[in-house]
Short mmCIF file of C-alpha atoms and ligand atoms in Angstrom, two decimals:
data_model
loop_
_atom_site.label_atom_id
_atom_site.label_comp_id
_atom_site.label_asym_id
_atom_site.label_seq_id
_atom_site.Cartn_x
_atom_site.Cartn_y
_atom_site.Cartn_z
CA MET Q 1 33.69 6.90 -1.82
CA LEU Q 2 33.67 9.17 -4.49
CA ASN Q 3 33.21 6.56 -7.13
CA ASN Q 4 30.62 4.71 -5.05
CA ILE Q 5 28.80 7.98 -4.80
CA THR Q 6 29.17 8.20 -8.71
CA GLU Q 7 28.01 4.88 -9.14
CA ILE Q 8 24.98 5.29 -7.11
CA THR Q 9 23.87 8.66 -8.43
CA ASP Q 10 24.16 6.97 -11.86
CA LYS Q 11 22.56 4.05 -11.04
CA LEU Q 12 19.45 6.34 -9.96
CA LYS Q 13 19.68 8.56 -13.19
CA HIS Q 14 19.29 5.20 -15.15
CA GLY Q 15 16.09 4.33 -13.35
CA GLN Q 16 17.89 1.51 -11.65
CA ASN Q 17 16.28 0.34 -8.02
CA LEU Q 18 18.83 1.59 -5.64
CA GLU Q 19 19.86 -1.27 -2.66
CA HIS Q 20 19.14 0.02 1.34
CA ASN Q 21 22.52 0.80 1.72
CA GLU Q 22 22.95 2.77 -1.32
CA PHE Q 23 20.22 5.21 0.16
CA VAL Q 24 22.18 5.61 3.37
CA THR Q 25 25.55 6.31 1.77
CA LEU Q 26 23.54 9.37 -0.92
CA LEU Q 27 21.65 10.98 2.10
CA ASN Q 28 24.78 11.04 4.20
CA SER Q 29 26.38 12.69 1.41
CA ASN Q 30 24.41 15.73 1.00
CA THR Q 31 26.33 18.10 -0.06
CA ALA Q 32 25.28 21.40 -2.06
CA LYS Q 33 27.55 19.70 -5.16
CA LEU Q 34 25.05 16.72 -4.82
CA ARG Q 35 21.87 18.17 -4.34
CA ASN Q 36 22.70 20.19 -7.63
CA GLU Q 37 23.74 17.59 -9.35
CA LEU Q 38 19.97 15.63 -8.54
CA ALA Q 39 17.89 18.60 -8.91
CA GLN Q 40 19.76 19.10 -12.35
CA SER Q 41 18.79 15.19 -13.52
CA ALA Q 42 15.47 15.49 -11.64
CA ASP Q 43 14.40 18.65 -13.30
CA HIS Q 44 14.98 16.86 -16.54
CA VAL Q 45 13.28 13.88 -16.32
CA ARG Q 46 10.37 16.00 -14.72
CA ARG Q 47 10.22 18.34 -17.88
CA LEU Q 48 10.10 14.94 -19.84
CA ASN Q 49 6.73 14.16 -18.63
CA PHE Q 50 5.50 17.23 -16.94
CA SER Q 51 7.32 19.62 -19.21
CA ASN Q 52 7.73 23.24 -16.71
CA LYS Q 53 3.68 22.27 -15.90
CA VAL Q 54 3.02 22.73 -12.31
CA TYR Q 55 -0.78 21.23 -10.85
CA ILE Q 56 -2.63 23.00 -8.17
CA ARG Q 57 -4.75 21.13 -5.81
CA GLY Q 58 -7.14 22.72 -3.31
CA LEU Q 59 -6.81 22.25 0.31
CA ILE Q 60 -9.80 22.13 2.41
CA GLU Q 61 -8.97 21.67 6.05
CA PHE Q 62 -12.67 20.70 6.87
CA THR Q 63 -11.91 19.37 10.53
CA ASN Q 64 -9.26 19.95 13.20
CA TYR Q 65 -11.07 17.52 15.79
CA CYS Q 66 -9.26 14.05 15.93
CA LYS Q 67 -9.25 11.23 18.01
CA ASN Q 68 -5.78 10.20 17.82
CA ASP Q 69 -2.94 11.69 19.64
CA CYS Q 70 0.24 11.42 17.63
CA TYR Q 71 3.58 13.00 19.50
CA TYR Q 72 4.00 15.44 16.64
CA CYS Q 73 0.93 16.90 16.04
CA GLY Q 74 -0.67 20.07 16.65
CA ILE Q 75 -4.43 18.93 16.40
CA ARG Q 76 -3.66 15.67 18.01
CA LYS Q 77 -6.61 15.17 21.04
CA SER Q 78 -4.13 15.91 23.98
CA ASN Q 79 -3.47 19.35 22.52
CA SER Q 80 -6.20 20.90 24.97
CA TYR Q 81 -5.35 24.60 23.76
CA ALA Q 82 -6.37 24.04 19.82
CA THR Q 83 -9.71 25.85 19.51
CA ARG Q 84 -11.80 22.60 17.59
CA TYR Q 85 -13.78 23.23 14.35
CA ARG Q 86 -15.91 21.32 11.63
CA LEU Q 87 -17.00 22.87 8.31
CA THR Q 88 -20.56 21.76 7.36
CA LYS Q 89 -20.99 20.50 3.59
CA GLU Q 90 -22.77 23.91 2.41
CA ASP Q 91 -18.83 25.30 3.86
CA ILE Q 92 -16.91 22.58 1.86
CA LEU Q 93 -19.08 23.08 -1.16
CA SER Q 94 -18.63 27.00 -0.99
CA CYS Q 95 -14.69 26.80 -0.93
CA CYS Q 96 -15.51 24.37 -3.79
CA GLU Q 97 -17.41 26.94 -6.24
CA ASN Q 98 -14.59 29.23 -4.96
CA GLY Q 99 -11.92 27.12 -5.60
CA HIS Q 100 -13.15 25.94 -9.32
CA GLU Q 101 -13.69 29.70 -10.05
CA LEU Q 102 -10.21 30.13 -9.45
CA GLY Q 103 -9.28 27.37 -11.69
CA PHE Q 104 -8.63 24.20 -9.38
CA ARG Q 105 -9.80 20.89 -10.68
CA THR Q 106 -8.37 18.99 -7.67
CA PHE Q 107 -10.31 19.27 -4.36
CA VAL Q 108 -8.56 17.70 -1.56
CA LEU Q 109 -10.85 17.00 1.65
CA GLN Q 110 -8.08 16.99 4.70
CA GLY Q 111 -8.95 16.43 8.30
CA GLY Q 112 -8.01 14.86 11.49
CA GLU Q 113 -9.47 11.63 12.39
CA ASP Q 114 -13.02 12.83 13.02
CA PRO Q 115 -15.46 10.30 14.07
CA TYR Q 116 -18.46 12.85 13.60
CA PHE Q 117 -17.51 12.31 9.90
CA ASN Q 118 -18.68 8.43 9.23
CA ASP Q 119 -19.27 7.02 6.11
CA ASP Q 120 -22.69 8.60 5.45
CA ILE Q 121 -21.74 11.89 5.98
CA MET Q 122 -18.65 11.68 4.01
CA GLU Q 123 -20.70 10.09 1.03
CA ASP Q 124 -23.35 12.55 1.37
CA ILE Q 125 -20.14 15.30 0.72
CA ILE Q 126 -18.48 13.43 -1.66
CA SER Q 127 -21.36 12.64 -4.20
CA SER Q 128 -22.35 16.20 -3.84
CA ILE Q 129 -18.99 17.59 -4.99
CA ARG Q 130 -18.99 14.67 -7.50
CA LYS Q 131 -22.41 15.43 -8.98
CA THR Q 132 -21.68 19.49 -8.55
CA TYR Q 133 -18.08 19.14 -9.78
CA PRO Q 134 -18.17 16.21 -12.56
CA ASP Q 135 -15.10 17.77 -14.27
CA CYS Q 136 -12.80 17.66 -10.94
CA ALA Q 137 -11.04 15.06 -8.81
CA ILE Q 138 -11.51 14.43 -5.30
CA THR Q 139 -8.93 13.92 -2.80
CA LEU Q 140 -9.44 12.74 0.74
CA SER Q 141 -7.10 12.87 3.36
CA ILE Q 142 -8.54 11.51 6.48
CA GLY Q 143 -6.57 8.92 7.93
CA GLU Q 144 -7.02 5.58 8.53
CA ARG Q 145 -10.46 3.93 8.26
CA SER Q 146 -11.79 0.18 6.96
CA TYR Q 147 -11.61 -1.45 3.73
CA GLU Q 148 -15.51 -0.76 3.68
CA SER Q 149 -15.19 2.67 4.21
CA TYR Q 150 -12.38 3.13 2.08
CA GLU Q 151 -14.65 1.19 -0.61
CA ARG Q 152 -17.79 3.25 -0.09
CA LEU Q 153 -15.49 6.85 -0.06
CA TYR Q 154 -14.67 5.57 -3.67
CA LYS Q 155 -18.00 4.94 -4.93
CA ALA Q 156 -19.21 7.80 -3.75
CA GLY Q 157 -16.94 9.40 -6.62
CA ALA Q 158 -13.17 9.98 -4.87
CA ASP Q 159 -10.72 9.22 -7.31
CA ARG Q 160 -7.16 9.73 -4.76
CA TYR Q 161 -6.33 9.42 -1.23
CA LEU Q 162 -3.31 10.57 0.78
CA LEU Q 163 -1.93 8.57 3.54
CA ARG Q 164 1.30 9.04 4.84
CA GLU Q 165 3.08 6.24 6.31
CA GLU Q 166 4.81 9.05 8.12
CA THR Q 167 7.79 6.42 8.90
CA ALA Q 168 8.43 3.02 6.83
CA ASN Q 169 10.16 1.58 10.10
CA ASN Q 170 7.85 -0.09 12.95
CA ASN Q 171 10.31 0.77 15.80
CA HIS Q 172 10.52 4.61 14.75
CA TYR Q 173 6.86 4.56 14.31
CA SER Q 174 6.51 3.69 17.77
CA THR Q 175 8.39 6.76 18.59
CA LEU Q 176 6.03 9.05 17.07
CA HIS Q 177 2.80 7.14 17.83
CA PRO Q 178 0.51 6.44 20.90
CA ASP Q 179 0.65 2.63 21.38
CA GLU Q 180 -2.93 2.58 19.91
CA MET Q 181 -1.62 3.35 16.78
CA SER Q 182 -0.40 0.80 14.92
CA PHE Q 183 2.66 0.55 12.11
CA GLU Q 184 0.54 -2.80 10.68
CA ASN Q 185 -2.85 -0.96 10.62
CA ARG Q 186 -1.12 2.00 8.97
CA MET Q 187 0.45 -0.29 5.87
CA LYS Q 188 -3.23 -2.50 5.77
CA CYS Q 189 -4.92 1.21 4.93
CA LEU Q 190 -2.40 2.09 2.02
CA ASN Q 191 -2.62 -1.86 0.63
CA ASP Q 192 -6.24 -1.52 0.69
CA LEU Q 193 -6.36 2.07 -0.66
CA LYS Q 194 -4.34 0.75 -3.60
CA ALA Q 195 -6.69 -2.25 -4.07
CA ILE Q 196 -9.82 -0.61 -4.45
CA GLY Q 197 -8.18 1.82 -7.21
CA TYR Q 198 -7.39 5.02 -5.49
CA GLN Q 199 -4.31 6.71 -6.82
CA VAL Q 200 -2.55 6.74 -3.50
CA GLY Q 201 -0.13 8.80 -1.77
CA CYS Q 202 2.09 8.17 0.79
CA GLY Q 203 5.02 10.50 2.67
CA PHE Q 204 6.80 11.26 5.63
CA MET Q 205 8.23 14.06 7.63
CA VAL Q 206 11.97 14.97 7.11
CA GLY Q 207 13.46 15.19 9.89
CA SER Q 208 11.12 13.77 12.34
CA PRO Q 209 12.34 13.14 16.09
CA TYR Q 210 14.53 10.03 16.44
CA GLN Q 211 14.48 9.90 12.54
CA THR Q 212 18.07 8.54 11.12
CA THR Q 213 19.34 7.81 7.93
CA ASP Q 214 18.59 4.26 7.82
CA ASN Q 215 14.79 5.28 8.54
CA ILE Q 216 15.04 7.75 5.36
CA ALA Q 217 16.13 5.16 3.59
CA ASP Q 218 13.67 2.26 4.94
CA ASP Q 219 10.85 5.04 3.63
CA LEU Q 220 12.70 5.34 0.00
CA MET Q 221 12.95 1.46 0.08
CA PHE Q 222 9.70 1.44 0.75
CA ILE Q 223 8.25 3.64 -1.76
CA GLN Q 224 10.12 1.96 -4.80
CA SER Q 225 8.76 -1.50 -4.40
CA PHE Q 226 4.85 0.22 -3.15
CA ARG Q 227 5.08 2.48 -6.34
CA PRO Q 228 2.52 5.06 -5.04
CA HIS Q 229 1.00 7.33 -7.46
CA MET Q 230 2.03 10.50 -5.05
CA VAL Q 231 4.31 11.11 -1.99
CA GLY Q 232 4.20 13.98 0.12
CA ILE Q 233 7.03 14.99 1.90
CA GLY Q 234 7.98 18.15 4.16
CA PRO Q 235 10.32 19.01 7.44
CA TYR Q 236 9.27 17.97 10.25
CA ILE Q 237 8.55 21.27 12.44
CA THR Q 238 8.02 21.12 15.91
CA HIS Q 239 4.89 22.58 17.30
CA GLN Q 240 4.58 24.10 20.83
CA ASP Q 241 1.81 22.29 22.37
CA THR Q 242 3.05 18.73 21.81
CA PRO Q 243 5.39 16.16 23.64
CA PHE Q 244 8.11 16.83 20.84
CA SER Q 245 7.96 20.57 21.57
CA ASP Q 246 11.48 20.62 22.31
CA ASN Q 247 13.01 18.75 19.10
CA ASN Q 248 14.57 20.13 15.96
CA ASN Q 249 13.09 20.97 12.96
CA GLY Q 250 13.80 19.15 9.75
CA THR Q 251 16.37 20.92 7.31
CA LEU Q 252 15.67 22.60 3.69
CA GLU Q 253 18.75 20.77 2.39
CA ASP Q 254 17.77 17.35 3.58
CA THR Q 255 14.31 17.86 2.26
CA LEU Q 256 15.76 19.23 -1.01
CA LEU Q 257 17.75 16.20 -1.53
CA ILE Q 258 15.17 13.58 -1.14
CA ILE Q 259 12.73 15.67 -3.65
CA SER Q 260 15.49 15.00 -5.99
CA ILE Q 261 15.56 11.49 -5.37
CA LEU Q 262 12.13 10.96 -5.63
CA ARG Q 263 11.49 12.24 -8.59
CA LEU Q 264 14.86 10.08 -9.34
CA ILE Q 265 13.22 7.13 -8.73
CA GLU Q 266 9.93 7.58 -10.14
CA PRO Q 267 9.83 10.19 -13.01
CA LYS Q 268 5.93 10.12 -13.52
CA LEU Q 269 5.52 11.03 -9.52
CA LEU Q 270 3.42 13.45 -8.08
CA LEU Q 271 5.17 15.29 -5.49
CA PRO Q 272 4.02 18.51 -3.93
CA ALA Q 273 6.26 21.02 -2.58
CA THR Q 274 4.70 21.63 0.54
CA THR Q 275 3.30 24.10 2.78
CA SER Q 276 5.65 23.03 5.35
CA LEU Q 277 8.54 23.55 3.00
CA GLY Q 278 7.46 27.00 2.67
CA THR Q 279 7.39 27.57 6.31
CA ILE Q 280 11.13 26.66 7.10
CA ASN Q 281 12.03 28.96 4.21
CA PRO Q 282 10.42 31.57 2.81
CA ILE Q 283 10.97 30.44 -1.18
CA GLY Q 284 11.18 26.87 0.12
CA ARG Q 285 8.45 25.65 -2.24
CA GLU Q 286 10.27 27.52 -5.18
CA LEU Q 287 13.33 25.79 -4.30
CA GLY Q 288 11.27 22.38 -3.92
CA ILE Q 289 9.60 22.51 -7.68
CA LYS Q 290 13.30 23.22 -8.56
CA ALA Q 291 14.12 20.44 -6.95
CA GLY Q 292 12.09 18.01 -9.20
CA ALA Q 293 8.64 18.88 -7.23
CA ASN Q 294 5.68 19.17 -9.60
CA VAL Q 295 2.90 20.05 -7.26
CA ILE Q 296 1.62 22.80 -5.09
CA MET Q 297 -1.10 22.46 -3.03
CA PRO Q 298 -2.62 26.15 -1.85
CA ASN Q 299 -5.12 26.48 0.96
CA LEU Q 300 -8.88 26.56 -0.01
CA SER Q 301 -10.45 26.63 3.67
CA PRO Q 302 -12.47 29.34 4.97
CA VAL Q 303 -9.77 32.15 6.26
CA ASN Q 304 -11.69 31.95 9.70
CA VAL Q 305 -10.60 28.72 10.32
CA ARG Q 306 -7.26 28.78 9.21
CA LYS Q 307 -5.17 29.44 12.23
CA LYS Q 308 -6.83 26.65 13.96
CA TYR Q 309 -5.33 23.86 11.65
CA MET Q 310 -1.93 24.38 12.80
CA LEU Q 311 -0.01 20.93 12.57
CA TYR Q 312 3.07 22.84 13.29
CA ASP Q 313 4.05 26.48 14.34
CA ASN Q 314 4.12 29.30 11.82
CA LYS Q 315 2.72 28.03 9.41
CA ILE Q 316 2.29 30.30 6.48
CA CYS Q 317 -0.92 31.11 3.92
CA THR Q 318 -3.37 31.09 7.07
CA GLY Q 319 -4.12 34.69 6.91
CA GLU Q 320 -4.75 35.20 2.94
CA GLU Q 321 -7.84 35.04 0.63
CA SER Q 322 -8.00 31.88 -1.74
CA ALA Q 323 -7.43 33.85 -4.27
CA GLU Q 324 -4.60 35.66 -2.80
CA CYS Q 325 -2.58 32.46 -2.35
CA VAL Q 326 -3.30 31.55 -5.88
CA ASN Q 327 -2.10 34.61 -7.12
CA CYS Q 328 0.73 34.36 -4.67
CA THR Q 329 1.52 31.04 -6.18
CA ASN Q 330 1.18 31.74 -9.87
CA THR Q 331 3.72 34.95 -9.23
CA ARG Q 332 6.36 32.59 -7.63
CA MET Q 333 6.12 29.37 -10.32
CA ALA Q 334 6.56 32.49 -12.95
CA SER Q 335 9.17 33.91 -11.45
CA ILE Q 336 11.50 30.51 -11.66
CA GLY Q 337 9.99 29.58 -15.27
CA TYR Q 338 6.90 27.21 -14.23
CA GLU Q 339 3.38 27.22 -15.13
CA VAL Q 340 0.55 26.62 -13.06
CA VAL Q 341 -2.37 24.92 -15.17
CA THR Q 342 -5.96 24.44 -14.67
CA ASP Q 343 -5.97 20.77 -14.90
CA ARG Q 344 -6.64 17.48 -12.99
CA GLY Q 345 -3.39 16.66 -13.28
CA ASP Q 346 -4.05 12.94 -12.60
CA SER Q 347 -1.07 10.19 -12.56
CA PRO Q 348 -0.02 9.14 -15.55
CA PHE Q 349 0.29 5.81 -14.43
CA ILE Q 350 -3.03 5.06 -14.21
N1 5AD J 401 5.71 19.21 11.34
C1 5AD J 401 5.35 19.11 9.71
N2 5AD J 401 4.56 17.96 9.00
C2 5AD J 401 3.18 17.53 9.95
N3 5AD J 401 2.31 16.53 9.64
C3 5AD J 401 1.99 16.83 11.49
N4 5AD J 401 2.25 17.22 11.90
C4 5AD J 401 3.48 17.78 11.66
C5 5AD J 401 4.61 18.81 11.87
N5 5AD J 401 4.29 18.85 13.50
C6 5AD J 401 2.45 15.90 8.51
C7 5AD J 401 2.43 14.86 8.96
C8 5AD J 401 0.71 14.65 7.84
C9 5AD J 401 0.05 15.81 7.27
C10 5AD J 401 -1.15 16.01 6.89
O1 5AD J 401 0.95 16.79 8.03
O2 5AD J 401 2.83 13.92 8.12
O3 5AD J 401 0.36 12.86 7.53
FE1 FES J 402 -0.66 31.31 0.13
FE2 FES J 402 1.46 32.89 -0.99
S1 FES J 402 0.80 30.78 -1.64
S2 FES J 402 -0.21 33.56 0.28
#
């Protein structure tokens, strides 16, 4: 067994693809020793590609209306306790203005799947941002849409798209989502986005309900073959007003191990230390960066809506002004020897 682990980690460190059962073995051997070893290698390859730079993305949570009913998510349509809001185009542009002054060169428009934001409206918002901030990247994170819609938004000026697969296992997918949502369509969307030319981010929650080690290995196999530009992973955190309110949270340790594995699978990956990682542990994001992550996504949403975008309980950064989050991020990164840079931070392999 020991030898087996050494062989597997050697393969990973040498950039060789792993087999499904090898990922399972690694994930089942999650000791402090293994985490430290892989974090060290991950940090080494990250420094070769990105030095000690950390890219920041300004997250604008512009609507918490959602037509979907994912069982894990706090803004699912059946959560009648959620107070719904939509930002106007002017609100969004003023977040961008504030963000640009603070040094952001990527804006991430994230929201629930809100039919109000149809293609005409999104096109108008995107092209206004594109015109006002030609030096910035625009990332969308607005769920499943048609090929034609993705194409229109790309032509309007969007550069990147985040759509987590949530799980690369069809059966697991149906335990997390109601029948109206399908794994096939999720995969179709990811393929469409790539075909159109977006820099694409996928990802999954660590420790989501009913997730097995086998399922995580499915995600890692998927990522190995899909070759996304970005991967967002963070621990699952329960939300009190969802059907999964009694489920356990994902762990810091599993998330850190997987971050290191992802960095070694793809040394040039853009890999955020997520807000959920910072929520389950006060220095979760710092530990994520040290394990191989190279992106942080501070919140740029207006303070008066932040508490309404509650995907999970106790989410951090919901009381702070954007400038406070930026200062806090800079200080946190400096404290571990990394440097937040003012840069679009495009994927090195586009
Ligand atoms: N815990 C952690 N992450 C969550 N997300 C949604 N609900 C939760 C939760 N309860 C993640 C999903 C989604 C991203 C925007 O947030 O993976 O894709
Ligand atoms: Fe938001 Fe620290 S990053 S308060």
